Structure formats: C-alpha cells, structure tokens
Short mmCIF file of C-alpha atoms in Angstrom, two decimals:
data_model
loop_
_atom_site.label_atom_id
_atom_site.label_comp_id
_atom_site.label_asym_id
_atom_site.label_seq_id
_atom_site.Cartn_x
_atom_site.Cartn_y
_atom_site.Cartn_z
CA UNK B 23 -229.11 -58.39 113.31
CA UNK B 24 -225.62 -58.24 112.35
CA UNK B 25 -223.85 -59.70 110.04
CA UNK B 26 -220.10 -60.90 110.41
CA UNK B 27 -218.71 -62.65 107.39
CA UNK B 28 -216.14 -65.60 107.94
CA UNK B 29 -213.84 -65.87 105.39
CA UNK B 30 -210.34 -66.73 107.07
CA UNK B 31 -209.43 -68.07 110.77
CA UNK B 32 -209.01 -64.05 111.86
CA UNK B 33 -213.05 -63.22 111.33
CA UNK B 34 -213.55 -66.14 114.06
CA UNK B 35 -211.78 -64.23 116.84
CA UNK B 36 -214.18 -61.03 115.86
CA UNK B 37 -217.37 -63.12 115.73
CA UNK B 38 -216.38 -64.19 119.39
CA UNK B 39 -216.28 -61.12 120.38
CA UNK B 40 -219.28 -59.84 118.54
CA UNK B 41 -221.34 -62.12 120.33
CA UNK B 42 -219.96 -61.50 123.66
CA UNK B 43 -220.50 -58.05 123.07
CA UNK B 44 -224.10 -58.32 122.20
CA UNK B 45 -224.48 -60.71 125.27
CA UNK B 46 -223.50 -58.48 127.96
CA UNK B 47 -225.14 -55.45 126.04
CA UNK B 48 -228.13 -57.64 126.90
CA UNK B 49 -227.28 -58.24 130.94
CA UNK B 50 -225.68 -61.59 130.47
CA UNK B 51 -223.41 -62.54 133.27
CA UNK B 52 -220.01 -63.47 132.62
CA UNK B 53 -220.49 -67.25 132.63
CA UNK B 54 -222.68 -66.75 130.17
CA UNK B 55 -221.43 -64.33 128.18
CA UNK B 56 -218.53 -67.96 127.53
CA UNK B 57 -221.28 -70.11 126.75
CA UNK B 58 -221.89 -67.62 123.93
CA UNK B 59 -218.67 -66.63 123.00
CA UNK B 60 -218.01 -70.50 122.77
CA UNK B 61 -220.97 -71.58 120.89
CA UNK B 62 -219.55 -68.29 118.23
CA UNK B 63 -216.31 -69.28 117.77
CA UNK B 64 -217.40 -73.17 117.27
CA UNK B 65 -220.13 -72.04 114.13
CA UNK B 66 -217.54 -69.46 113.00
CA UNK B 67 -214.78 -72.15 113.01
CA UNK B 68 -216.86 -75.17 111.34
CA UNK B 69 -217.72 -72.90 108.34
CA UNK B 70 -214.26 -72.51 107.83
CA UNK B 71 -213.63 -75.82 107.99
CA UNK B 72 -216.67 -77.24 105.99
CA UNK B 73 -218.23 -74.85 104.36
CA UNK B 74 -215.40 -72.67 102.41
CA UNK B 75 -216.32 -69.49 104.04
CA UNK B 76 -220.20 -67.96 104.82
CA UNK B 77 -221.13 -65.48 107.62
CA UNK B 78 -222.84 -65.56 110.97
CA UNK B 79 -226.13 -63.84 111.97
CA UNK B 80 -226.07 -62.38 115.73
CA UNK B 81 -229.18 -60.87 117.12
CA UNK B 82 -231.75 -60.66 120.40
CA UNK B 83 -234.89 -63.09 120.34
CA UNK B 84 -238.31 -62.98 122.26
CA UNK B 85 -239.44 -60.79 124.55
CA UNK B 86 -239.20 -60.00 128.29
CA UNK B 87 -238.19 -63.53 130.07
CA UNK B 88 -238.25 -65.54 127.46
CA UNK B 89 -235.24 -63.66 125.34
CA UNK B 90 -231.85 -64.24 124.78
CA UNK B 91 -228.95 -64.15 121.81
CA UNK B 92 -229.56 -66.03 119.04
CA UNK B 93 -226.40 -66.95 116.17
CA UNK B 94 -227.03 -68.09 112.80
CA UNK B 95 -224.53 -69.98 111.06
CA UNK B 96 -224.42 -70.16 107.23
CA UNK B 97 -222.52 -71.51 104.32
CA UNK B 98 -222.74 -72.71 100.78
CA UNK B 99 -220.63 -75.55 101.28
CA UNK B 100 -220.33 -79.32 100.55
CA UNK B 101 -223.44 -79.35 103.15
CA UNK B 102 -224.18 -82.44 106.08
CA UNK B 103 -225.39 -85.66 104.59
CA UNK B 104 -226.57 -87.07 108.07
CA UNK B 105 -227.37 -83.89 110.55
CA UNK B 106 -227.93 -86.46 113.51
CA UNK B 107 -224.41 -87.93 113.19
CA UNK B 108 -222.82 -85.10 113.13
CA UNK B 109 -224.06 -83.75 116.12
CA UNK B 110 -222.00 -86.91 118.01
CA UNK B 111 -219.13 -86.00 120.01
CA UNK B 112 -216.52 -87.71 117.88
CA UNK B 113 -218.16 -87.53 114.19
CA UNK B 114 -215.97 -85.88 112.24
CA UNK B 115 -215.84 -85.11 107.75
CA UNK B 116 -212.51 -83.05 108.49
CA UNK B 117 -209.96 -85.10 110.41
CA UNK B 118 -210.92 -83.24 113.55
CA UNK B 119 -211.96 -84.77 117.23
CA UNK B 120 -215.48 -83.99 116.09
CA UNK B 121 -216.62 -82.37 118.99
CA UNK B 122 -218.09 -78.86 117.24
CA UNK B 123 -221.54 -79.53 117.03
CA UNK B 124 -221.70 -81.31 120.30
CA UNK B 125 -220.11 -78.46 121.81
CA UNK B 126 -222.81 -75.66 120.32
CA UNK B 127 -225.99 -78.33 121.35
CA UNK B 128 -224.53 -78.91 125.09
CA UNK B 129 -223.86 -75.04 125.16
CA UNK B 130 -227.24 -73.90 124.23
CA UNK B 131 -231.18 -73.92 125.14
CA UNK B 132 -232.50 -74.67 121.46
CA UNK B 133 -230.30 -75.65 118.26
CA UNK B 134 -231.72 -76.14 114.85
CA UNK B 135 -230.12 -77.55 111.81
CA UNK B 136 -230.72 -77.33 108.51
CA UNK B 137 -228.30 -79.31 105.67
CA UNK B 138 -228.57 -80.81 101.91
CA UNK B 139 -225.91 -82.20 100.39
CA UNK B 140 -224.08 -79.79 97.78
CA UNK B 141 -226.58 -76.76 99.05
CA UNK B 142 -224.82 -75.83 102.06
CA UNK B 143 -225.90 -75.80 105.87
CA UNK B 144 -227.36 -73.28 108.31
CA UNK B 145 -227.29 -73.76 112.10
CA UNK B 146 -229.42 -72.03 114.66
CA UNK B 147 -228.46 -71.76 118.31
CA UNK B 148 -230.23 -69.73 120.79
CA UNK B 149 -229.13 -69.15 124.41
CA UNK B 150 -230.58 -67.70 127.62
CA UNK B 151 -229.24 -65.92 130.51
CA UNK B 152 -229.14 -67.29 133.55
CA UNK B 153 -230.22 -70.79 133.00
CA UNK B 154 -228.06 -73.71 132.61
CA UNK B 155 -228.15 -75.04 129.00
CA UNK B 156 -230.34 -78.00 128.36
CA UNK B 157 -232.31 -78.63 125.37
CA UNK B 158 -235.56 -77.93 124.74
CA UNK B 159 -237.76 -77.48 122.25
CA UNK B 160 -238.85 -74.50 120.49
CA UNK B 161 -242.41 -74.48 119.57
CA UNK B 162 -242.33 -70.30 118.30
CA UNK B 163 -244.66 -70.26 114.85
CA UNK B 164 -242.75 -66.57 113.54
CA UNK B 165 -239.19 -65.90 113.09
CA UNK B 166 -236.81 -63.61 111.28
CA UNK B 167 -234.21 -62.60 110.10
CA UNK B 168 -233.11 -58.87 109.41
CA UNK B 169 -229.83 -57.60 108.11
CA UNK B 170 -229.05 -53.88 107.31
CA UNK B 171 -227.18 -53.63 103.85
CA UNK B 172 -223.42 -53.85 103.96
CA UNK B 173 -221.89 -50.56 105.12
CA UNK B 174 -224.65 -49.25 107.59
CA UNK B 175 -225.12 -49.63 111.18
CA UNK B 176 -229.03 -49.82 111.24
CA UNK B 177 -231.54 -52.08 109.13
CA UNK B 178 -234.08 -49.20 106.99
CA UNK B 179 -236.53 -52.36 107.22
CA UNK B 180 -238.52 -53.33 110.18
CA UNK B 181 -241.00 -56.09 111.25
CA UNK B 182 -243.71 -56.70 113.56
CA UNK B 183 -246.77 -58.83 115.11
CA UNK B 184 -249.82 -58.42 116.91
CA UNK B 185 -251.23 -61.34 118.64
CA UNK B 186 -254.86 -60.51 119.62
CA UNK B 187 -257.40 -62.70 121.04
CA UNK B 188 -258.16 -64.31 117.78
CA UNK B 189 -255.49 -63.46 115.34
CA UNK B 190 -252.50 -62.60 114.81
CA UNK B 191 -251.02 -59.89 112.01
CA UNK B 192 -247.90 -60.06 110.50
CA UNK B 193 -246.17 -56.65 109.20
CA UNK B 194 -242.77 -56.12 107.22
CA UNK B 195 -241.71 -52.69 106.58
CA UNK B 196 -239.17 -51.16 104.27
CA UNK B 197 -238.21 -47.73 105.01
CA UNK B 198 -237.43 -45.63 101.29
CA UNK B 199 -233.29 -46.17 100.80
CA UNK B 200 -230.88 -46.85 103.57
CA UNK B 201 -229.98 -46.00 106.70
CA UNK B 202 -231.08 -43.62 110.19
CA UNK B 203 -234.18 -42.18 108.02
CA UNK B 204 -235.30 -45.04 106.73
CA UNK B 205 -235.48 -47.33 109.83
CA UNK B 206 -237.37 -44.18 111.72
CA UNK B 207 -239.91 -44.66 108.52
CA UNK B 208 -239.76 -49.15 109.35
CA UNK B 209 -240.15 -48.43 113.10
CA UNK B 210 -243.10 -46.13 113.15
CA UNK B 211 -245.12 -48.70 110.87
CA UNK B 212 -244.75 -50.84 113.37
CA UNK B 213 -245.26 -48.83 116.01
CA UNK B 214 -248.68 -47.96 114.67
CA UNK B 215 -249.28 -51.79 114.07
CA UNK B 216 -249.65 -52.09 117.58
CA UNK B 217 -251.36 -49.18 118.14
CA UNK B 218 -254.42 -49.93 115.62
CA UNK B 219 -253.53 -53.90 115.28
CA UNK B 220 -257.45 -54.23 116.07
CA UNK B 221 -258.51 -52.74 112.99
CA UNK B 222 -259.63 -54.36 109.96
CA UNK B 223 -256.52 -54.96 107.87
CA UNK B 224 -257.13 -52.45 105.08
CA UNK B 225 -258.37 -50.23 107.81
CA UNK B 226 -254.79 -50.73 109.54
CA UNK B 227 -252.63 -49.92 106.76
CA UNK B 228 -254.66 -46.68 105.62
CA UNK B 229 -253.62 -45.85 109.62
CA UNK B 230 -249.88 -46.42 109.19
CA UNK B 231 -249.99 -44.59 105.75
CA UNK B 232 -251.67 -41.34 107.52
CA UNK B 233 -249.06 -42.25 110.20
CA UNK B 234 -246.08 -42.09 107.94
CA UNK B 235 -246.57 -38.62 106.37
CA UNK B 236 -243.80 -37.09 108.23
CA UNK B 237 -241.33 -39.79 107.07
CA UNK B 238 -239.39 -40.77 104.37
CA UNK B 239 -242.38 -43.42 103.75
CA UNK B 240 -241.67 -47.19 103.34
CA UNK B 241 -242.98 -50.12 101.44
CA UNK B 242 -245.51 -51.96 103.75
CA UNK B 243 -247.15 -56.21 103.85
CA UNK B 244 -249.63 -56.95 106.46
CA UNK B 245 -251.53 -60.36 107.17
CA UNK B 246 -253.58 -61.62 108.94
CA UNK B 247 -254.77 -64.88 109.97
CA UNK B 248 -257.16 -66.23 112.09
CA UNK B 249 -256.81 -69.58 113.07
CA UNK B 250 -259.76 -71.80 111.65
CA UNK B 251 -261.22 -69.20 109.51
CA UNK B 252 -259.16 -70.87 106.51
CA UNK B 253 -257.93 -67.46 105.03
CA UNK B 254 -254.81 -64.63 105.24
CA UNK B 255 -255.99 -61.72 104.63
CA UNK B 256 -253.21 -59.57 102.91
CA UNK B 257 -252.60 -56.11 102.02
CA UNK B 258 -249.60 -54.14 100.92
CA UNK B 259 -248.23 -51.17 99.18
CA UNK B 260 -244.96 -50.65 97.60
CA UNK B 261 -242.09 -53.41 96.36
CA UNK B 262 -243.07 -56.04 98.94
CA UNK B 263 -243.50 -59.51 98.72
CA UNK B 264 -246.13 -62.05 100.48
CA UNK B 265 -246.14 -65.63 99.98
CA UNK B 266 -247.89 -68.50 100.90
CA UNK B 267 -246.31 -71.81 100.99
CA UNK B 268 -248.76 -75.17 101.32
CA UNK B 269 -247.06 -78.05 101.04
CA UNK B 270 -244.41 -77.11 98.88
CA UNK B 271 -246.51 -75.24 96.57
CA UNK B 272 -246.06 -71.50 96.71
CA UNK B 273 -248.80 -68.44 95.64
CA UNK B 274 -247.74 -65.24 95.84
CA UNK B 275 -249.88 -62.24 97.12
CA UNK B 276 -250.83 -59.32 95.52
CA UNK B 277 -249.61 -55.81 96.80
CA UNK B 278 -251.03 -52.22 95.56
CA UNK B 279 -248.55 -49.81 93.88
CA UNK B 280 -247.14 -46.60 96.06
CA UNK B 281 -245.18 -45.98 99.05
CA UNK B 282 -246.97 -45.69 102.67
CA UNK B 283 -247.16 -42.30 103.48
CA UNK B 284 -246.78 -40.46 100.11
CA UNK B 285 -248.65 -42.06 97.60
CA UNK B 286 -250.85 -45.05 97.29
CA UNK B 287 -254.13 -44.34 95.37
CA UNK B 288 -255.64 -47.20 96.50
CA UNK B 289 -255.28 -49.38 99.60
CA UNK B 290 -257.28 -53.13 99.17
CA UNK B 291 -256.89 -56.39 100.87
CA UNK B 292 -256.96 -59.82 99.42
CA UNK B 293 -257.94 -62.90 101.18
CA UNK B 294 -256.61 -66.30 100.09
CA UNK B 295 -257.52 -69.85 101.31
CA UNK B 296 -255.21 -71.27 103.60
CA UNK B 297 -255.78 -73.69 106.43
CA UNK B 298 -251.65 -74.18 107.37
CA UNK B 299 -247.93 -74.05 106.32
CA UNK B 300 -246.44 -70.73 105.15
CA UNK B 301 -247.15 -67.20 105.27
CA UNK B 302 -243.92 -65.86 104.16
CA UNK B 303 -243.63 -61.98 103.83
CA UNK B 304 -239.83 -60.00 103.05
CA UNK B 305 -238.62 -56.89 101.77
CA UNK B 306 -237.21 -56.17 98.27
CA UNK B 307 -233.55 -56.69 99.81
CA UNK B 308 -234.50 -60.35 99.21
CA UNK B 309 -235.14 -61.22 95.75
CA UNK B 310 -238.63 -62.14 94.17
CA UNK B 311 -238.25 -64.96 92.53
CA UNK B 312 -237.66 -68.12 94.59
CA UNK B 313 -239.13 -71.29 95.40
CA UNK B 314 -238.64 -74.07 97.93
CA UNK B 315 -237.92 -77.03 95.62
CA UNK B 316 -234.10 -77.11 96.17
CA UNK B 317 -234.72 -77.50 100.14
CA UNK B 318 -236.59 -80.60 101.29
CA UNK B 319 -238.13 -80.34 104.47
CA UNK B 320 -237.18 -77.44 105.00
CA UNK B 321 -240.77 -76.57 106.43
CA UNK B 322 -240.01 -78.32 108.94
CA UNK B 323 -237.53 -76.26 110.68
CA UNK B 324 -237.37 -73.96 112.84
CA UNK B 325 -239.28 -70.64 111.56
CA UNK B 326 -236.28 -68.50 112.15
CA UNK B 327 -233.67 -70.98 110.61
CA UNK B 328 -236.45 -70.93 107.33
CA UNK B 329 -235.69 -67.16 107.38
CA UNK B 330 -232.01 -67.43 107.38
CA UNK B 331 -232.16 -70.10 104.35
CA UNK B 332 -233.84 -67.68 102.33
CA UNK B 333 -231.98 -64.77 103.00
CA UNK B 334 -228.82 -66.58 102.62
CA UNK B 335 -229.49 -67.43 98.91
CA UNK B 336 -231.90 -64.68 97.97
CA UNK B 337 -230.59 -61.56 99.37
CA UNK B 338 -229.25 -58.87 96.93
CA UNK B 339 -226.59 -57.40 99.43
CA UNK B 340 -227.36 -54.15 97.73
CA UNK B 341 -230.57 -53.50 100.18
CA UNK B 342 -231.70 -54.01 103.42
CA UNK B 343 -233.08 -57.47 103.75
CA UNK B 344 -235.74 -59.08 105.83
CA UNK B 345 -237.78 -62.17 105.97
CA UNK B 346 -240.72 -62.67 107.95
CA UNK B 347 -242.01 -66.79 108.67
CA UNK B 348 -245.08 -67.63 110.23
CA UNK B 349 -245.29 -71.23 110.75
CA UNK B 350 -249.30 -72.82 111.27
#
C-alpha cells in the first residue's frame, strides 16, 4: 500500500493523483479512473477539514474479477459522533454544503466507517472497474493493511492465505530490515504457503524455513482455522505477534525464538480454543502492546478498516508494518 500523508490543502492534489495513478496502473478506464480520483480528493479534503491532518492508504484488493482500488482515510481528530448523519447530503460539522461523504458512498461499490468521538475516524472506500457504483455489501472475513516504512518504495513484510477445502491459513511475514531484500525474503514465505498450504501447520513452516535459506530470512505467524473444530492452530518464529480477540477480550499467541531460514531451534504449534471473532496476526512494525477497549464496536467493521485502526495508532513508523484480520 502506499501511504500519502495530508497535512495541508497541497497533499490533496497529490493523493488525487496517486490514486488515479494506481487506477489506470490497474486497467481502469478513464471514467473510472474520476470516480477514484474524486472519491481521493473528497477523504483527503475532509481530513483536512475535520480531522487536523492524517494520511490516506491506497492499494489493490481481491483477486481476478472481484478486485479493484481500495483508499483508506485516517485521522486523529475530533472524530464523528453520528456516522449515519453524516453520510447525508447536506450534514455538515464545518460550515460546508455537506456533501463529502455522500459524494465518496454514491462514488463507490463498498464504504465502511469507523468513528468515536475524541479518537478520530477512518473511512474505507473500495471501487471497481467497469461497473457503475452502487452499494453493496462486503461480506470478505480477512483484510489488511501493509505499509513499507517511510523512505522506501517496497513493504520488507508480506502476507498471505490459503483457503482449502476445510480451512483456511493465515501467514504474515517480515523480511530481516528494510527494503528490495527483505520483501524477496516476505514474498517467498508466501509463495511457499501456497505451495505446501496442505501441510500440517508446523509441518508448513519447517517448509518455508528450508525455503528461506537463500534469503535474508524473515520473522514468520501462521494459523489456521478450521471452521467448527473450535481451535487456531498457531505457529511462529521470530518478533511476530498473533492475537485472538473474543468478544473484546484479547489472548495473545505464543511464537518460538529465531528467524525463518537461519535459525530457529525449534519449530512448535499451539492450538487455542476459539469458536469466532478475531484472529489478528501483524509484524513488529506495529507495536505489541494494544488492546481494543478504546474502540467500541469496532469488531464490527469491516476486516480491512479493523486493520487500518490498528495500524493507525500502533505503528512505529520506524518499520515496515502490517496487520492481518480474519473475521469468523
């Protein structure tokens, strides 16, 4: 993803064009290369204008027809005290014709909003090519977020799934340092996800550790859950975090010391009851100690928009960052 901080009214025009950018990097025609250069400059411009300043998140979502560009607005500001109001053509906080939010929903296929009063607001909007806008719901159970730290051009963290017939497996890799060499590192783990995603999970990540011997190495989280069984099975190895969130309540999982193809004397899983909510993994660009308290209902949103939350508040801006949510 990148990120484009918004700061003063200049950083709007880039965002616009950021996001155009992406969208015909992507195939989008020009029509709707406006809808997303319009929806941009409309999140760029009410941060500005209610939230003192924040950034926006631009990446690709999904896979083959079911893709598109997805923007993530975020601030720290004053935040929306009712989120279905504001999305009225004509509500306005800022002596404006209150048309902002209105705008972003009518210009895109799925919008998500998350607010609290004095703890800021974060807006997902996700748009297709080729379709007109209408909205619809978005029923995905993983999304992320993933930002290379500040001054690179590619994220040294990766993340992955594999959906099989019975489970699926979760993976977030963090390639050792920064940069080219340590997103090869990220991108081969999950390359060899997919390749031995069948596997048992311990029997997986002793795979992508053999796998990663000719890389840098990286920090690696798998798990796995298989609907009914009432478990995730978890392993890791390195400075990774897992979490599971159950109704508010949060338990973290336990990772093995080492780095994935160098050292790790021991590779284990861990299986821990869970029967729905949270399964929350990120990299050590985000950091470790954090709970959910100070955002009610925030389970609720959209898994992607959960991601963004997190990173927005929690990310050391000295690191890659990346956070993983799987929704059940």
């Amino acid at each position: 993803m990148i990120s484009l901080a918004v700061q003063d009214q200049s950083q709007v025009a880039e965002a616009r064009r950021s996001a155009s950018d992406l969208a015909g990097r992507q195939g989008f025609a020009e029509a709707d290369r406006g809808r997303v250069a319009l929806v941009a400059t409309e999140l760029a411009t009410n941060i500005l204008k209610h939230g003192n300043g924040g950034e926006i998140l631009v990446g690709v979502y999904g896979e083959g027809p079911d893709t598109g560009i997805e923007l993530i607005a975020l601030d720290k500001g004053v935040g929306i005290s009712n989120v279905a109001a504001s999305v009225t053509d004509g509500h306005s906080t800022a002596g404006t014709a209150g048309n902002g939010l209105g705008a972003i929903v009518r210009q895109s296929h799925f919008v998500d909003i998350a607010s609290w009063p004095g703890n800021g607001t974060a807006v997902l909007a996700r748009i297709k090519s080729g379709r007109r806008p209408e909205a619809h719901a978005d029923t995905s159970a993983i999304g992320a977020v993933s930002v290379p730290k500040t001054g690179q051009d590619v994220c040294g963290d990766s993340w992955g799934l594999s959906v099989g017939p019975e489970e699926t497996t979760l993976l977030v890799a963090d390639g050792l340092g920064h940069g080219p060499e340590a997103a090869e590192a990220a991108v081969e783990a999950v390359r060899l996800l997919h390749r031995f995603g069948g596997h048992r999970v311990p029997v997986l990540l002793e795979y992508i550790h053999g796998g990663l011997r000719a890389t840098r190495g990286a920090a690696v989280s798998i798990a796995r859950f298989q609907p009914g069984s009432g478990k995730i099975i978890y392993s890791g190895i390195g400075n990774v975090a897992g979490v599971l969130s159950t109704n508010g309540e949060l338990r973290r999982m336990v990772s093995m010391p080492g780095t994935a193809g160098h050292n790790a004397r021991k590779i284990q899983a861990f299986e821990y009851p869970f029967t729905g909510g949270l399964v929350i993994l990120h990299s050590d660009g985000i950091a470790s100690s954090w709970t959910l308290e100070r955002y009610p209902n925030l389970a609720a949103r959209h898994p992607t928009l959960i991601a963004a939350v997190l990173y927005r508040d929690l990310t050391r801006h000295r690191d890659d960052a990346t956070v993983l949510v799987a929704k059940w």
